[in-house]
Amino acid sequence: MGAPAVILASSTHAEELGVAFARYQAEYDVRLVRDEIAAKQVALDLLADGTQVALFVFDTDQPTERLYKLVAGTRKIVPTARRLLVAHVSQFFESNQTYRHAVAAGKVDALLLMPQGPRDEEFHGAVGEMLNDWNATVGTPYVESVRVVSPERDPLTLSLLDYLDRVGIPAGLHHPDSDVAREVLARIPEDEGRWPVVESWKGWAGHCGSVRDLAVRLYGRPDEIDVDEVVDLVVVGAGPAGLAASVYASSEGLSTICLEAEAIGGQAGTSSMIRNYLGFPRGISGMRLASRARGQALRFGTRFYTGWPATALTAGSDGTPHVVHTDGGDVRARTVLVSTGVDYRRLGVDSIEALVGRGVNYGAAMAAARELAGEDVVVVGGGNSAGQAAVHAARFARTVTIVVRRPDLSATMSAYLVNEIEWNPRITVCGSSQVVDGGPDENGSLAWLELEDVRTGARERRDARGLFLLLGAAPECGWLPPELVRDQNGFVLTGRDVPRELWVGDVPPADLATTVPGVFAAGDIRSTSMKRVAAATGEGASVVSLVHAWLELGTSHGPARTI
């Protein structure tokens, strides 16, 4: 397979575009064409040779109808490629007005001003972001930081690949008969005999029996912490709230440890593209957002331990610290932030549950979406996570059906996603419906689903090779002690939501403080919180001032700290 291709289409500014994209020729196969027919033919020729197309760049120097036809035609040929409109400075204002809706609807990924000279790094930064996103979600890794060897794409193998996707580690899957696999297998004991085998850039190779096993090998164990150490803050859960708290706490000199049960980023980390997060006009994937936040926190001194869910919390009193327990060790801290977020509710259909990992997935499952190229896929859920999963799956699947119990998506999904879904010809919305049954093929993988109209009870069976279930929030707080009060749905109560009889001196706790002194909650786990990435990030950052205030009091967790 050759280098991935970038196809430039311009009838009047070909020379300027050629100069602008000359810097990419060392690593991409840059092709310059002048019309719609040539663009499609070049794409077809490249695909026939086994070359992937990463990016189309369309000049707005042609009639609108013809340009839209070019965009739609290339999307049909290469749905996984990114699409960029560029406008010459003489046409930029008019093009911006004309094609703004196309960008908002997701027909193209961005509209940029064509470079007017060398070193237009704003332009190339945007191009780099699109190529980065393509390489992370579609492209075959050139350098594999982790190699996975397995004779089949079984549920465990796919879960390991999905985890590596979520933490942003480039990985490759190899059959045991391949040259790469033989090289890996030569470095493990002959009696290992279990699949999958994983080799890391860190130098170890061997069987991985779970995602947690892989996470521990990559990131270590909590019992590596000095047992006599008491940290200022332990953050439980590395979603947007936990990451924000980690960045701000450690940047202000607080010793901070962050525990994460699965992958850094939480549910937000599974989002293929978040387009309404402040400061990212062209959007950012949840994985990249989480990776950047983790890098910031690491720079300031936060220590992360991934693959270790909290199993219990022993609240401190009379000068003793809080203790967060995990299977791999305990962490002692003056303050605790509960930011474990939520999990997806189960569908509760036995025939569907039996197929989890074999076509049925809870969450977006980025790796699984790529495995469904050319197949029919169903996404259940009406929130933004479901919309993002459907848009991502539509890059690979033949058809995507969103199943939702409400009549439509308008009440539960952001308007920008609703618009993008309405335009995408591969996605349809099946309102007032639910999944009630499903079954496997001869190989034990999902083959069909049965949908029921919630108004009439009428049922319809349809083919489906993939099912993604994003059914709403179920709180992850069974590990918390009973004195930390929760609402009727299991979410943690904070601030004025705490029952009045539990206020001290008729004064409510601080906004993010729980009923256990020195323990705070932020993000989706908190009752009445807004279930959005930006809101969780704000709460995580805001809690640090409360941590400071608690440490300065020094009431029940050791001497006061001076920062």
Coordinates of C-alpha atoms in Angstrom, one line a residue:
M1 CA 0.0 0.0 0.0
G2 CA 1.4 3.4 -1.0
A3 CA 1.3 6.7 0.9
P4 CA -2.3 8.0 1.4
A5 CA -3.4 10.5 -1.2
V6 CA -4.5 14.1 -1.0
I7 CA -6.5 15.1 -4.1
L8 CA -6.6 18.9 -5.0
A9 CA -9.3 20.0 -7.4
S10 CA -9.1 23.6 -8.9
S11 CA -9.7 25.0 -12.4
T12 CA -8.2 28.5 -11.9
H13 CA -5.9 28.3 -8.9
A14 CA -4.1 25.0 -9.4
E15 CA -0.6 26.6 -9.2
E16 CA -1.3 28.3 -5.9
L17 CA -2.7 25.1 -4.4
G18 CA 0.2 23.0 -5.7
V19 CA 2.6 25.3 -4.0
A20 CA 0.6 25.3 -0.7
F21 CA 0.5 21.5 -0.6
A22 CA 4.1 20.9 -1.7
R23 CA 5.2 20.4 1.9
Y24 CA 2.9 17.3 2.1
Q25 CA 4.5 15.5 -0.8
A26 CA 7.1 13.7 1.3
E27 CA 4.5 11.8 3.2
Y28 CA 1.3 11.9 1.0
D29 CA 0.6 11.2 -2.6
V30 CA -0.6 14.7 -3.7
R31 CA -2.6 14.7 -6.9
L32 CA -3.7 17.9 -8.7
V33 CA -6.8 17.8 -11.0
R34 CA -8.8 20.5 -12.7
D35 CA -12.4 19.2 -12.9
E36 CA -15.0 17.0 -11.3
I37 CA -14.6 14.0 -13.7
A38 CA -10.8 13.9 -13.2
A39 CA -11.2 14.1 -9.4
K40 CA -13.5 11.1 -9.3
Q41 CA -11.4 9.1 -11.7
V42 CA -8.2 9.7 -9.8
A43 CA -9.9 8.6 -6.6
L44 CA -11.1 5.4 -8.3
D45 CA -7.7 4.6 -9.8
L46 CA -6.0 5.1 -6.4
L47 CA -8.5 2.9 -4.6
A48 CA -8.1 0.2 -7.3
D49 CA -4.3 0.2 -6.5
G50 CA -5.0 -0.2 -2.8
T51 CA -4.1 3.4 -2.0
Q52 CA -6.2 5.2 0.7
V53 CA -7.5 8.7 0.0
A54 CA -7.1 10.9 3.1
L55 CA -8.2 14.3 2.0
F56 CA -10.1 16.1 -0.9
V57 CA -9.4 19.8 -1.3
F58 CA -12.0 21.6 -3.5
D59 CA -11.5 25.2 -4.8
T60 CA -14.7 27.2 -4.7
D61 CA -13.9 28.7 -8.1
Q62 CA -16.7 26.7 -9.9
P63 CA -20.5 27.0 -9.9
T64 CA -22.2 26.0 -6.7
E65 CA -24.2 23.2 -8.2
R66 CA -21.2 21.6 -9.8
L67 CA -19.2 21.9 -6.5
Y68 CA -21.9 20.2 -4.5
K69 CA -22.1 17.5 -7.1
L70 CA -18.3 17.0 -6.7
V71 CA -18.5 16.9 -2.9
A72 CA -21.4 14.3 -3.0
G73 CA -19.8 12.2 -5.7
T74 CA -16.5 11.9 -3.9
R75 CA -18.2 11.2 -0.6
K76 CA -20.0 8.3 -2.3
I77 CA -16.7 6.9 -3.6
V78 CA -14.6 7.5 -0.5
P79 CA -16.8 8.2 2.5
T80 CA -13.9 8.0 5.0
A81 CA -11.9 10.9 3.4
R82 CA -11.9 14.4 4.8
R83 CA -13.2 17.3 2.7
L84 CA -11.9 20.8 2.6
L85 CA -13.2 23.8 0.7
V86 CA -10.6 26.5 0.0
A87 CA -11.5 30.0 -1.4
H88 CA -9.2 32.5 -3.1
V89 CA -9.0 35.9 -1.3
S90 CA -11.0 37.4 -4.1
Q91 CA -13.9 35.0 -3.5
F92 CA -13.6 34.2 0.2
F93 CA -16.4 36.5 1.5
E94 CA -18.9 35.3 -1.0
S95 CA -17.8 31.6 -0.6
N96 CA -18.1 31.9 3.2
Q97 CA -21.7 33.1 2.9
T98 CA -22.6 30.5 0.3
Y99 CA -21.0 27.4 1.9
R100 CA -21.5 28.2 5.6
H101 CA -24.4 25.8 5.7
A102 CA -22.4 23.1 4.0
V103 CA -19.8 23.2 6.8
A104 CA -22.5 23.3 9.5
A105 CA -24.3 20.3 8.0
G106 CA -21.1 18.3 7.8
K107 CA -21.1 18.1 4.0
V108 CA -17.5 19.4 4.2
D109 CA -15.2 19.5 7.2
A110 CA -14.0 23.1 6.8
L111 CA -13.8 26.2 4.6
L112 CA -10.5 28.0 4.6
L113 CA -8.9 31.0 3.0
M114 CA -6.4 29.8 0.4
P115 CA -2.8 30.7 1.4
Q116 CA -1.6 34.0 -0.1
G117 CA 2.1 33.3 0.5
P118 CA 4.5 31.0 2.3
R119 CA 4.3 29.9 5.9
D120 CA 0.5 30.3 6.3
E121 CA 0.6 28.2 9.5
E122 CA -3.0 28.9 10.4
F123 CA -4.1 27.2 7.1
H124 CA -1.6 24.3 7.6
G125 CA -2.6 23.9 11.2
A126 CA -6.2 23.3 10.0
V127 CA -5.1 20.9 7.3
G128 CA -2.9 19.1 9.9
E129 CA -5.9 18.7 12.2
M130 CA -7.9 17.0 9.5
L131 CA -5.1 14.7 8.5
N132 CA -4.5 13.9 12.2
D133 CA -8.1 13.0 12.6
W134 CA -8.1 10.8 9.5
N135 CA -5.0 9.0 10.5
A136 CA -6.4 8.4 14.0
T137 CA -9.7 7.0 12.8
V138 CA -9.1 5.6 9.4
G139 CA -5.5 5.4 8.3
T140 CA -3.3 2.3 8.8
P141 CA -0.6 3.2 11.4
Y142 CA 2.9 3.5 9.8
V143 CA 4.5 3.0 13.2
E144 CA 2.7 0.5 15.5
S145 CA 3.4 1.3 19.2
V146 CA 1.4 -1.8 20.1
R147 CA 1.1 -5.0 18.1
V148 CA -1.8 -7.3 18.7
V149 CA -1.6 -10.9 17.4
S150 CA -4.8 -13.0 17.2
P151 CA -6.2 -15.6 14.8
E152 CA -9.7 -13.9 14.9
R153 CA -11.4 -10.7 15.7
D154 CA -13.0 -12.0 18.8
P155 CA -14.6 -9.8 21.5
L156 CA -11.5 -9.6 23.6
T157 CA -9.3 -8.6 20.6
L158 CA -11.7 -6.0 19.5
S159 CA -12.0 -4.6 23.0
L160 CA -8.2 -4.3 23.3
L161 CA -8.1 -2.5 19.9
D162 CA -10.9 -0.2 20.9
Y163 CA -9.1 0.7 24.2
L164 CA -5.9 1.5 22.3
D165 CA -8.0 3.7 20.0
R166 CA -9.4 5.6 23.0
V167 CA -6.1 6.3 24.5
G168 CA -4.5 7.3 21.2
I169 CA -1.9 4.6 20.9
P170 CA -1.4 3.5 17.3
A171 CA -1.8 -0.3 17.1
G172 CA -1.9 -3.0 14.4
L173 CA -3.7 -6.4 14.4
H174 CA -1.7 -9.3 12.9
H175 CA -2.6 -12.9 12.1
P176 CA -0.3 -15.5 13.7
D177 CA 0.8 -16.7 10.3
S178 CA 2.1 -13.2 9.3
D179 CA 5.8 -12.3 9.4
V180 CA 5.2 -9.6 12.0
A181 CA 3.3 -12.0 14.2
R182 CA 6.1 -14.6 14.0
E183 CA 8.5 -12.0 15.1
V184 CA 6.4 -11.1 18.1
L185 CA 5.7 -14.7 19.0
A186 CA 9.4 -15.5 19.0
R187 CA 9.9 -13.3 22.0
I188 CA 7.3 -15.0 24.3
P189 CA 7.5 -18.5 26.0
E190 CA 6.5 -21.4 23.8
D191 CA 3.9 -22.6 26.3
E192 CA 2.0 -19.3 26.3
G193 CA -0.5 -20.6 23.8
R194 CA -3.3 -18.1 24.5
W195 CA -4.8 -15.3 22.3
P196 CA -4.5 -12.4 21.9
V197 CA -0.8 -11.8 22.3
V198 CA 0.2 -8.1 22.7
E199 CA 3.6 -6.5 22.3
S200 CA 4.3 -3.0 23.5
W201 CA 7.0 -0.4 22.6
K202 CA 8.0 -0.8 26.3
G203 CA 9.5 -4.1 25.5
W204 CA 7.1 -6.6 27.0
A205 CA 5.1 -9.2 25.0
G206 CA 2.6 -11.8 26.2
H207 CA -1.0 -12.7 26.5
C208 CA -3.5 -10.0 27.6
G209 CA -6.6 -11.4 29.1
S210 CA -8.5 -8.1 29.6
V211 CA -8.4 -4.4 28.9
R212 CA -7.4 -3.9 32.5
D213 CA -4.4 -6.2 32.0
L214 CA -3.3 -4.1 29.1
A215 CA -3.9 -0.8 31.0
V216 CA -1.8 -2.0 33.9
R217 CA 1.1 -3.0 31.6
L218 CA 1.0 0.4 29.9
Y219 CA 0.4 2.7 33.0
G220 CA 1.3 0.8 36.2
R221 CA -0.5 0.1 39.5
P222 CA -1.6 2.3 42.3
D223 CA 0.4 0.2 44.8
E224 CA 3.5 1.8 43.3
I225 CA 2.6 4.9 45.4
D226 CA 4.5 5.2 48.7
V227 CA 2.2 3.8 51.3
D228 CA 3.1 6.6 53.7
E229 CA 2.3 9.3 51.3
V230 CA -0.8 11.4 51.7
V231 CA -1.6 13.4 48.6
D232 CA -3.6 16.6 48.5
L233 CA -6.2 15.4 46.0
V234 CA -7.1 12.1 44.5
V235 CA -9.3 12.4 41.4
V236 CA -11.5 9.3 40.8
G237 CA -12.4 9.3 37.1
A238 CA -10.5 10.8 34.2
G239 CA -13.3 12.2 32.1
P240 CA -13.5 15.9 31.3
A241 CA -14.3 16.9 34.9
G242 CA -11.5 14.8 36.3
L243 CA -9.0 15.9 33.7
A244 CA -9.8 19.6 34.3
A245 CA -9.4 19.2 38.1
S246 CA -6.1 17.4 37.5
V247 CA -4.7 20.2 35.3
Y248 CA -5.8 23.0 37.6
A249 CA -4.9 21.3 40.9
S250 CA -1.4 20.2 39.9
S251 CA -0.7 23.5 38.2
E252 CA -1.4 25.2 41.5
G253 CA 1.0 23.1 43.4
L254 CA -1.3 20.4 44.8
S255 CA 0.0 16.9 44.8
T256 CA -2.6 15.1 42.6
I257 CA -3.3 11.5 41.7
C258 CA -5.9 10.5 39.1
L259 CA -7.4 7.0 39.0
E260 CA -9.3 5.8 35.9
A261 CA -11.1 2.5 35.5
E262 CA -10.8 2.3 31.8
A263 CA -9.5 4.9 29.3
I264 CA -8.5 8.5 29.9
G265 CA -11.4 10.6 28.6
G266 CA -14.3 8.5 29.9
Q267 CA -17.4 8.5 27.6
A268 CA -16.3 11.8 26.0
G269 CA -13.1 10.0 24.8
T270 CA -15.3 7.8 22.6
S271 CA -16.7 10.7 20.7
S272 CA -15.4 10.7 17.1
M273 CA -15.9 14.4 16.7
I274 CA -17.1 17.1 19.1
R275 CA -17.9 20.2 17.1
N276 CA -19.4 22.5 19.8
Y277 CA -16.5 22.6 22.3
L278 CA -15.2 26.1 22.8
G279 CA -12.0 27.0 21.0
F280 CA -12.1 24.2 18.3
P281 CA -14.0 25.7 15.4
R282 CA -13.4 22.6 13.2
G283 CA -14.1 20.2 16.0
I284 CA -11.9 17.8 18.0
S285 CA -12.2 14.1 18.7
G286 CA -12.8 13.1 22.3
M287 CA -9.6 11.0 22.2
R288 CA -7.5 14.0 21.2
L289 CA -9.1 16.3 23.6
A290 CA -8.5 13.9 26.5
S291 CA -4.9 13.2 25.3
R292 CA -4.1 16.9 25.3
A293 CA -5.6 17.4 28.8
R294 CA -3.7 14.4 30.2
G295 CA -0.5 15.8 28.7
Q296 CA -1.1 19.1 30.4
A297 CA -1.8 17.5 33.7
L298 CA 1.3 15.3 33.4
R299 CA 3.4 18.4 32.7
F300 CA 2.3 19.9 36.0
G301 CA 2.9 16.7 38.0
T302 CA -0.4 14.7 38.1
R303 CA 0.2 11.0 38.3
F304 CA -2.3 8.8 36.4
Y305 CA -3.2 5.2 37.1
T306 CA -5.4 3.6 34.4
G307 CA -7.3 0.3 34.7
W308 CA -7.9 0.6 38.4
P309 CA -11.5 1.4 39.3
A310 CA -12.2 2.6 42.8
T311 CA -13.7 -0.2 44.9
A312 CA -14.5 1.7 48.1
L313 CA -13.9 5.0 49.9
T314 CA -13.1 5.1 53.6
A315 CA -13.9 8.7 54.8
G316 CA -11.3 10.2 57.0
S317 CA -12.0 11.8 60.4
D318 CA -10.2 13.3 63.4
G319 CA -7.1 14.1 61.4
T320 CA -6.9 10.9 59.4
P321 CA -7.0 11.1 55.6
H322 CA -9.5 9.7 53.2
V323 CA -8.6 6.3 51.7
V324 CA -9.6 5.4 48.1
H325 CA -9.4 1.6 47.7
T326 CA -8.6 -0.3 44.5
D327 CA -7.7 -3.9 43.8
G328 CA -4.2 -2.8 43.0
G329 CA -3.6 -0.6 46.1
D330 CA -4.9 2.2 48.2
V331 CA -4.5 5.9 47.9
R332 CA -4.6 8.2 50.9
A333 CA -5.6 11.8 50.3
R334 CA -6.6 15.0 52.2
T335 CA -9.4 15.6 49.6
V336 CA -11.2 13.4 47.1
L337 CA -13.0 14.4 43.9
V338 CA -15.6 12.0 42.6
S339 CA -15.8 12.4 38.9
T340 CA -16.5 8.8 37.8
G341 CA -19.2 9.9 35.4
V342 CA -21.8 7.6 34.1
D343 CA -22.2 4.3 32.2
Y344 CA -24.7 3.4 29.5
R345 CA -27.8 1.7 30.7
R346 CA -28.3 -1.8 29.6
L347 CA -30.9 -2.7 27.0
G348 CA -32.2 -5.6 29.0
V349 CA -32.9 -7.9 26.1
D350 CA -31.3 -11.3 26.7
S351 CA -30.8 -12.2 23.1
I352 CA -29.0 -8.9 22.5
E353 CA -26.9 -9.1 25.7
A354 CA -25.6 -12.5 24.5
L355 CA -24.1 -10.9 21.5
V356 CA -22.1 -8.1 23.2
G357 CA -18.7 -8.1 21.6
R358 CA -20.0 -9.9 18.5
G359 CA -21.6 -7.0 16.7
V360 CA -23.3 -5.6 19.8
N361 CA -21.5 -2.7 21.5
Y362 CA -22.3 -0.4 24.4
G363 CA -20.8 3.0 23.5
A364 CA -19.4 4.3 20.3
A365 CA -16.7 1.5 19.9
M366 CA -14.5 3.3 17.4
A367 CA -12.6 0.1 16.4
A368 CA -15.8 -1.8 15.9
A369 CA -17.2 0.8 13.5
R370 CA -14.2 0.3 11.2
E371 CA -14.9 -3.4 11.1
L372 CA -18.4 -2.8 9.7
A373 CA -17.4 -1.4 6.3
G374 CA -20.2 -2.0 3.8
E375 CA -22.6 -3.4 6.4
D376 CA -25.9 -2.2 7.9
V377 CA -25.6 -0.7 11.3
V378 CA -28.1 0.4 14.0
V379 CA -27.5 3.0 16.7
V380 CA -29.9 3.2 19.7
G381 CA -30.1 6.5 21.5
G382 CA -31.1 10.1 21.0
G383 CA -28.3 12.1 22.7
N384 CA -25.2 13.7 21.3
S385 CA -23.1 10.6 21.9
A386 CA -25.5 8.6 19.7
G387 CA -25.5 11.2 17.0
Q388 CA -21.7 11.4 16.9
A389 CA -21.5 7.6 16.8
A390 CA -23.9 7.5 13.9
V391 CA -22.0 10.1 11.9
H392 CA -18.7 8.2 12.5
A393 CA -20.2 4.8 11.6
A394 CA -21.6 6.3 8.4
R395 CA -18.1 6.8 7.1
F396 CA -17.8 3.0 6.9
A397 CA -21.2 1.4 7.0
R398 CA -23.5 1.0 4.0
T399 CA -26.5 2.3 6.1
V400 CA -26.9 3.6 9.6
T401 CA -30.3 3.7 11.4
I402 CA -30.8 5.7 14.5
V403 CA -33.5 4.1 16.7
V404 CA -35.1 6.3 19.3
R405 CA -38.2 6.1 21.4
R406 CA -39.2 9.7 20.9
P407 CA -40.8 10.8 17.6
D408 CA -37.5 12.5 16.5
L409 CA -34.2 13.8 17.7
S410 CA -35.0 17.5 18.2
A411 CA -35.7 17.3 21.9
T412 CA -32.5 15.5 23.0
M413 CA -29.7 16.2 20.4
S414 CA -27.8 19.4 19.5
A415 CA -29.2 21.1 16.4
Y416 CA -25.8 20.9 14.6
L417 CA -25.9 17.1 14.9
V418 CA -29.5 16.9 13.9
N419 CA -28.7 18.9 10.7
E420 CA -25.7 16.8 9.9
I421 CA -27.8 13.6 10.3
E422 CA -30.6 14.9 8.2
W423 CA -28.2 15.7 5.3
N424 CA -26.2 12.5 5.4
P425 CA -27.8 10.1 2.9
R426 CA -26.5 7.0 4.7
I427 CA -28.3 7.8 8.0
T428 CA -32.0 7.4 8.7
V429 CA -33.9 8.1 11.9
C430 CA -36.4 5.5 13.1
G431 CA -38.5 7.4 15.6
S432 CA -41.0 6.0 18.2
S433 CA -39.2 2.6 18.0
Q434 CA -37.1 0.3 20.2
V435 CA -35.0 -2.8 19.7
V436 CA -36.8 -5.9 21.2
D437 CA -34.9 -8.9 19.8
G438 CA -31.9 -9.9 17.7
G439 CA -30.1 -13.0 16.6
P440 CA -26.7 -14.3 15.3
D441 CA -25.5 -15.8 12.1
E442 CA -23.8 -19.3 11.8
N443 CA -20.6 -17.8 13.2
G444 CA -22.3 -16.4 16.3
S445 CA -22.2 -12.7 15.3
L446 CA -25.1 -10.3 15.1
A447 CA -27.1 -10.9 11.9
W448 CA -30.6 -9.4 12.5
L449 CA -32.6 -7.1 14.8
E450 CA -36.3 -6.8 15.5
L451 CA -37.7 -3.3 16.0
E452 CA -41.0 -2.5 17.6
D453 CA -43.1 0.6 17.1
V454 CA -43.8 1.9 20.7
R455 CA -47.2 3.4 19.6
T456 CA -48.7 0.4 17.8
G457 CA -46.7 -2.6 18.8
A458 CA -46.0 -3.5 15.2
R459 CA -42.7 -5.3 14.7
E460 CA -40.2 -5.4 11.8
R461 CA -37.2 -7.6 11.4
R462 CA -34.2 -6.2 9.5
D463 CA -30.6 -7.2 8.7
A464 CA -27.9 -5.6 10.9
R465 CA -24.3 -6.5 11.5
G466 CA -23.6 -3.9 14.1
L467 CA -25.6 -2.4 17.0
F468 CA -24.3 0.5 19.1
L469 CA -26.2 1.1 22.3
L470 CA -26.0 4.6 23.8
L471 CA -29.0 4.5 26.1
G472 CA -28.4 7.3 28.6
A473 CA -26.9 7.7 32.0
A474 CA -26.4 5.2 34.8
P475 CA -24.2 6.5 37.6
E476 CA -21.0 4.8 38.5
C477 CA -21.0 5.3 42.3
G478 CA -21.7 1.9 43.9
W479 CA -18.3 2.1 45.6
L480 CA -19.2 5.2 47.6
P481 CA -20.1 4.9 51.3
P482 CA -23.7 5.4 52.5
E483 CA -22.9 8.6 54.3
L484 CA -22.2 10.2 50.9
V485 CA -25.9 10.9 50.0
R486 CA -27.3 10.4 46.6
D487 CA -30.6 11.1 44.9
Q488 CA -33.3 8.6 43.9
N489 CA -31.4 7.8 40.7
G490 CA -28.1 7.2 42.3
F491 CA -26.4 10.5 41.4
V492 CA -24.3 12.3 44.1
L493 CA -26.0 15.3 45.8
T494 CA -24.0 18.5 46.3
G495 CA -24.5 22.0 47.5
R496 CA -28.1 23.1 48.0
D497 CA -29.4 19.8 46.6
V498 CA -28.3 18.1 49.8
P499 CA -31.3 17.6 52.1
R500 CA -31.7 20.6 54.5
E501 CA -31.5 18.4 57.6
L502 CA -28.0 17.5 56.7
W503 CA -26.8 21.1 56.4
V504 CA -24.4 22.2 59.1
G505 CA -25.7 25.3 61.1
D506 CA -28.4 25.7 58.5
V507 CA -25.7 26.5 55.9
P508 CA -25.7 24.4 52.8
P509 CA -22.5 22.8 51.5
A510 CA -20.5 24.5 48.8
D511 CA -21.8 24.0 45.3
L512 CA -19.7 21.0 44.5
A513 CA -19.2 19.7 48.1
T514 CA -20.9 16.4 49.2
T515 CA -22.2 15.3 52.5
V516 CA -18.8 14.0 53.4
P517 CA -16.4 16.8 54.4
G518 CA -13.4 17.0 52.0
V519 CA -15.1 14.9 49.3
F520 CA -16.4 16.7 46.2
A521 CA -18.2 15.7 43.1
A522 CA -18.1 17.1 39.5
G523 CA -19.3 16.2 36.1
D524 CA -22.0 13.7 35.0
I525 CA -22.0 11.9 38.4
R526 CA -23.3 14.9 40.2
S527 CA -27.0 15.3 40.5
T528 CA -28.6 18.1 38.5
S529 CA -25.4 18.6 36.5
M530 CA -25.6 19.5 32.8
K531 CA -24.5 16.4 30.9
R532 CA -22.1 18.2 28.5
V533 CA -18.4 18.1 28.0
A534 CA -17.9 21.8 28.6
A535 CA -20.0 21.8 31.7
A536 CA -18.1 18.9 33.2
T537 CA -14.8 20.7 32.4
G538 CA -15.9 23.8 34.1
E539 CA -17.0 22.0 37.2
G540 CA -13.7 20.1 37.4
A541 CA -11.8 23.4 37.2
S542 CA -14.1 25.1 39.7
V543 CA -13.7 22.4 42.4
V544 CA -10.0 23.3 42.9
S545 CA -10.8 26.5 44.7
L546 CA -12.9 24.4 47.2
V547 CA -10.0 22.0 47.6
H548 CA -7.7 24.9 48.4
A549 CA -10.2 26.2 51.0
W550 CA -10.5 22.8 52.6
L551 CA -6.8 22.3 52.8
E552 CA -6.2 25.7 54.3
L553 CA -8.8 24.9 57.0
G554 CA -6.9 21.8 57.9
T555 CA -9.9 20.8 60.1
S556 CA -9.8 17.1 59.9
H557 CA -7.2 16.0 57.5
G558 CA -3.9 17.0 58.9
P559 CA -2.1 20.4 59.1
A560 CA -3.2 23.2 56.9
R561 CA -1.3 23.6 53.7
T562 CA 0.2 26.9 52.5
I563 CA 0.3 27.1 48.7

